[in-house]
PDB file of C-alpha atoms in Angstrom:
ATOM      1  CA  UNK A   1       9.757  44.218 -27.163  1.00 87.00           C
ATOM      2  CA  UNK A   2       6.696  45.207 -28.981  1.00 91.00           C
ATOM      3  CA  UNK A   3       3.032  45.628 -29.255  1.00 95.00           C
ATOM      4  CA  UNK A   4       0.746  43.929 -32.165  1.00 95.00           C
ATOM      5  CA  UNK A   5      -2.609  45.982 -32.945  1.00 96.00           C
ATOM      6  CA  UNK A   6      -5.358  44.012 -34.213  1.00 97.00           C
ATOM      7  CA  UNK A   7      -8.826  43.990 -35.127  1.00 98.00           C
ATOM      8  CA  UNK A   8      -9.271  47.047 -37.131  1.00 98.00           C
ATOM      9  CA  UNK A   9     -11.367  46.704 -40.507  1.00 98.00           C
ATOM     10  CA  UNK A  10     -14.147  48.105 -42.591  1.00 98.00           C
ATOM     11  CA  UNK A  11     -17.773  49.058 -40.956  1.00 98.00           C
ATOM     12  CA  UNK A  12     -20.693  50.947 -41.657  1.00 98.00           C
ATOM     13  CA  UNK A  13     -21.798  53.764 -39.289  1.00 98.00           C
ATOM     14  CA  UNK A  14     -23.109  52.610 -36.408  1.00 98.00           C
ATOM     15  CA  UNK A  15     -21.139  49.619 -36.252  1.00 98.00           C
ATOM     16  CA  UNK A  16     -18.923  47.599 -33.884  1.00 98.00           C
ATOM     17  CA  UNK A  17     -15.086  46.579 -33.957  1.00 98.00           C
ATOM     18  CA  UNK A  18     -13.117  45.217 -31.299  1.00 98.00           C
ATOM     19  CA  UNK A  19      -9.010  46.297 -31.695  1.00 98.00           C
ATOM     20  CA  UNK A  20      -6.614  43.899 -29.430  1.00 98.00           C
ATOM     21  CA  UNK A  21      -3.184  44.876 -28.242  1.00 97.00           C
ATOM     22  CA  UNK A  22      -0.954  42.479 -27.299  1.00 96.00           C
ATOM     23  CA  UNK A  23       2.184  42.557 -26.220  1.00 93.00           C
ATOM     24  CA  UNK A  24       5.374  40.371 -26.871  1.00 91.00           C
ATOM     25  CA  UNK A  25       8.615  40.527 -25.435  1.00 91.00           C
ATOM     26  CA  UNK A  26       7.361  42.269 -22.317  1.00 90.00           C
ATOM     27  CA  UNK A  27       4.517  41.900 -19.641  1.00 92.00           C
ATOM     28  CA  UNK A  28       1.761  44.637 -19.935  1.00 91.00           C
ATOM     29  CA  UNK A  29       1.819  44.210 -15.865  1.00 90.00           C
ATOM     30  CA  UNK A  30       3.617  47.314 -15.624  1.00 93.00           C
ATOM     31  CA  UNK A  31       2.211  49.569 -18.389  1.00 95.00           C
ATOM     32  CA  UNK A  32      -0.391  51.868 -18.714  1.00 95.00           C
ATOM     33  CA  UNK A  33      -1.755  51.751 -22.075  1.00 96.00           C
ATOM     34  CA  UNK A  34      -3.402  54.326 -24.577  1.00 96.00           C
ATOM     35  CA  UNK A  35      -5.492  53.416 -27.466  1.00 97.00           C
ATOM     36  CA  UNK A  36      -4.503  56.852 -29.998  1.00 97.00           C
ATOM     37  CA  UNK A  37      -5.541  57.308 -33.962  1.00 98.00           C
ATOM     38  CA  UNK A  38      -4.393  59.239 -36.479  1.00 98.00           C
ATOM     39  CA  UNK A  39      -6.626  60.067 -39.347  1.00 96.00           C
ATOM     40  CA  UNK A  40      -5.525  61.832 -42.710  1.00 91.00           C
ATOM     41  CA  UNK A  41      -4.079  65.267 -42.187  1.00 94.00           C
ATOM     42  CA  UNK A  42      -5.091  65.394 -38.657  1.00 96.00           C
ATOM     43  CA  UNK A  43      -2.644  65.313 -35.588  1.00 96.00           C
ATOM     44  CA  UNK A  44      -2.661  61.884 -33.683  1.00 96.00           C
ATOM     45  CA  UNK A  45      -4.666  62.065 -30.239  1.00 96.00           C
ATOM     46  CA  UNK A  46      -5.406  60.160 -27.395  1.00 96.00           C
ATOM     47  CA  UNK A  47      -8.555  58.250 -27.557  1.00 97.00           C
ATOM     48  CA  UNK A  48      -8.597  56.393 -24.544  1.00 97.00           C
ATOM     49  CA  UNK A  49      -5.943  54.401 -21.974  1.00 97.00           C
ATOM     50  CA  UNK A  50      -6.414  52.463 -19.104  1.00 97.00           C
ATOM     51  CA  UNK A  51      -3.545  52.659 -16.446  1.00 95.00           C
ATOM     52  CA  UNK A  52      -0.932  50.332 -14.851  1.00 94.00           C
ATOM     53  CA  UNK A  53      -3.659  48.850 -12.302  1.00 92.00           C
ATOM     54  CA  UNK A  54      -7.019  49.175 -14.363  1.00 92.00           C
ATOM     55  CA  UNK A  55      -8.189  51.536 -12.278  1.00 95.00           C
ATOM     56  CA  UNK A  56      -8.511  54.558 -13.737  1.00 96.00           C
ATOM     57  CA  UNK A  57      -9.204  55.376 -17.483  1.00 97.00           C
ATOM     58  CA  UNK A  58      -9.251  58.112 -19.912  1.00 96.00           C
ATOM     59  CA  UNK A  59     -11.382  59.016 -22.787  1.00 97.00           C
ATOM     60  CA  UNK A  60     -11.641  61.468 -25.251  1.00 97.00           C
ATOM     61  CA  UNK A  61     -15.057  63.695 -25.542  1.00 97.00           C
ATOM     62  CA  UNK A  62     -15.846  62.130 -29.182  1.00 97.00           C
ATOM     63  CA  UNK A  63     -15.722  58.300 -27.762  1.00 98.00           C
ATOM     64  CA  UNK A  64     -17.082  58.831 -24.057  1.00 98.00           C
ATOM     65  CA  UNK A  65     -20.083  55.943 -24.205  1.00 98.00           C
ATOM     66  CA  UNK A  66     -19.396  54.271 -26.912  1.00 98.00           C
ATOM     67  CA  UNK A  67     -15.594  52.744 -26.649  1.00 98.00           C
ATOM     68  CA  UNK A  68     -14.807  51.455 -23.809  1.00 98.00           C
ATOM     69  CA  UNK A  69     -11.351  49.716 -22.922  1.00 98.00           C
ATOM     70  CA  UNK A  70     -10.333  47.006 -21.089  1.00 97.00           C
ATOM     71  CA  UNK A  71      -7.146  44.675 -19.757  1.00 96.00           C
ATOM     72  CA  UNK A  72      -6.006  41.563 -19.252  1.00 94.00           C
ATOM     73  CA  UNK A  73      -2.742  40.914 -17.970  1.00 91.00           C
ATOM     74  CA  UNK A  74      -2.780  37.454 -17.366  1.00 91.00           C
ATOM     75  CA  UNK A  75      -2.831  37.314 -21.296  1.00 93.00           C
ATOM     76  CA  UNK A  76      -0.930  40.665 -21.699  1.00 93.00           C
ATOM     77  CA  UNK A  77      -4.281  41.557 -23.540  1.00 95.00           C
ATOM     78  CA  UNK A  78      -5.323  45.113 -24.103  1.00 96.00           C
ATOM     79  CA  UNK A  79      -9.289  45.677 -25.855  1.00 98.00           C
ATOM     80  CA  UNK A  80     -10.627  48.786 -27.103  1.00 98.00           C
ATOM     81  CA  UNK A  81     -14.173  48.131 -27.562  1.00 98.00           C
ATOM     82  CA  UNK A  82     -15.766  50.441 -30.398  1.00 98.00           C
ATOM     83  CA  UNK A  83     -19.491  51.142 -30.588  1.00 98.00           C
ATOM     84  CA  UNK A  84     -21.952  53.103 -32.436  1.00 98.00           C
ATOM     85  CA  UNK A  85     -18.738  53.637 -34.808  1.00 98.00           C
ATOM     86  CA  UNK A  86     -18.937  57.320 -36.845  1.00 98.00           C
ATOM     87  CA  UNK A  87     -17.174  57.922 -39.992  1.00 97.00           C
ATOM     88  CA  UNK A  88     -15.075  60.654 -37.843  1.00 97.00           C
ATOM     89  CA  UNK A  89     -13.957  57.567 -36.284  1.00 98.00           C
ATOM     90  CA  UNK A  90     -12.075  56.519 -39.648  1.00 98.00           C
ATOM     91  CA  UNK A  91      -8.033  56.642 -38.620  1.00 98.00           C
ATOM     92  CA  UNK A  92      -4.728  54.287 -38.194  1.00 98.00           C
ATOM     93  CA  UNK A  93      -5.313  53.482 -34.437  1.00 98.00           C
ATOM     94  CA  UNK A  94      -2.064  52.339 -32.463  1.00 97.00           C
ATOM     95  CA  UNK A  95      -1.654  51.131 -28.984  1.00 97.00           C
ATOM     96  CA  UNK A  96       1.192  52.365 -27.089  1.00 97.00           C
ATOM     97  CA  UNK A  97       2.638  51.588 -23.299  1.00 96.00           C
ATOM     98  CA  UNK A  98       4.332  53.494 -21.241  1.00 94.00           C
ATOM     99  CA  UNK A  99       5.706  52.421 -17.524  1.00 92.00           C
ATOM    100  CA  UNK A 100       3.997  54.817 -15.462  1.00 89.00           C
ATOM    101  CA  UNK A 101       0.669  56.826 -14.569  1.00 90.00           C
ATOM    102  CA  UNK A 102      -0.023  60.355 -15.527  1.00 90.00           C
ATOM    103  CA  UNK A 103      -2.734  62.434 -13.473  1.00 92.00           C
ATOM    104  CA  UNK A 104      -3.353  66.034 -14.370  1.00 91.00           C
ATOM    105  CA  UNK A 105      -5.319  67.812 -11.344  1.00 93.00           C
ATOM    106  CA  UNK A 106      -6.488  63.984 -10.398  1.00 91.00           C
ATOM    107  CA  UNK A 107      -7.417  63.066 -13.340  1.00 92.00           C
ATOM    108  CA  UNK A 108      -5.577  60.248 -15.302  1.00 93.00           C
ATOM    109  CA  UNK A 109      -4.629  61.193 -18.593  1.00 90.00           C
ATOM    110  CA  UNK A 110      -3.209  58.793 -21.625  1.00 91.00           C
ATOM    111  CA  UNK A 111       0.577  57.767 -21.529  1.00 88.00           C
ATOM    112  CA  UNK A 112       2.492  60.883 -22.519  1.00 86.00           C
ATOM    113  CA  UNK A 113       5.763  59.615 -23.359  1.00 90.00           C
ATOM    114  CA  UNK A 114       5.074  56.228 -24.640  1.00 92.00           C
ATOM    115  CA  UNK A 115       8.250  53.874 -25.053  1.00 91.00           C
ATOM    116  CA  UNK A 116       6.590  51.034 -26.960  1.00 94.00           C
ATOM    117  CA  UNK A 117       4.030  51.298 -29.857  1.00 94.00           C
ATOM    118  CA  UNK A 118       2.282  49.034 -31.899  1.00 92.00           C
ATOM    119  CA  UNK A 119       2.501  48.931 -36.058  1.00 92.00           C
ATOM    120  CA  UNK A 120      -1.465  50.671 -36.439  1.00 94.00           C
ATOM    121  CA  UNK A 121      -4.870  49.138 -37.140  1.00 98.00           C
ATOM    122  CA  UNK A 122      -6.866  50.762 -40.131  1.00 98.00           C
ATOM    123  CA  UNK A 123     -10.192  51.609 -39.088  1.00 98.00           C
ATOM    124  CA  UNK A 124     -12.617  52.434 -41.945  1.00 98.00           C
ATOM    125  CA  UNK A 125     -16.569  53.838 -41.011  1.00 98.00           C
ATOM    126  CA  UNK A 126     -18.443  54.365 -44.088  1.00 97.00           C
ATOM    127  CA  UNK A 127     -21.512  56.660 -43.726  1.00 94.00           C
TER     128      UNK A 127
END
């Protein structure tokens, strides 16, 4: 049971990348799914997640309208789509499922206790 992140790489500010998730071992059916990063010295946050059904999503104030994420679990497929990339964007980003749906005063929020993660895709944004 575990989850392969992909996709990461080297870009210049204002640039695209495309990060996969997939899963192996286990259907993503089930799962919500957060997209978080880590940069150097800084705590690891939530960037965005996309719950069990697809419905609902979450993201953070620094990547509203330019990532957006995605599913597909007939391929137990999850995309983060990254545009207009910043260097503040520069971190190890990990996917990580979890096999339920948090909401916060009706608002979905990323997986808080995640029980499968993914090794970390290096994202580097040069100015």
């Amino acid at each position: 049971v575990q989850l392969q992140a992909s996709g990461g790489g080297f870009v210049q500010a204002g640039g695209s990348l495309r990060l996969s998730c997939a899963a192996s071992g286990f259907t993503l059916d089930y799962y919500g799914i957060g997209w978080f990063r880590q940069a150097p010295g800084k705590e690891r946050e939530g960037v965005s997640c996309i719950s069990v059904s697809g419905y609902s999503t979450y993201y953070a104030d620094s990547v509203k309208g330019r990532f957006t994420i995605s599913r597909d679990n007939a391929n137990d497929m999850v995309y983060l789509q990254m545009n207009s990339l910043k260097p503040e964007d520069t971190a190890v980003y990990y996917c990580a499922a979890e096999s339920r749906d948090t909401y916060y005063s009706g608002s979905y929020v990323c997986p808080v206790t995640p029980t499968v993660w993914g090794q970390g895709t290096l994202v580097t944004v040069s100015s």
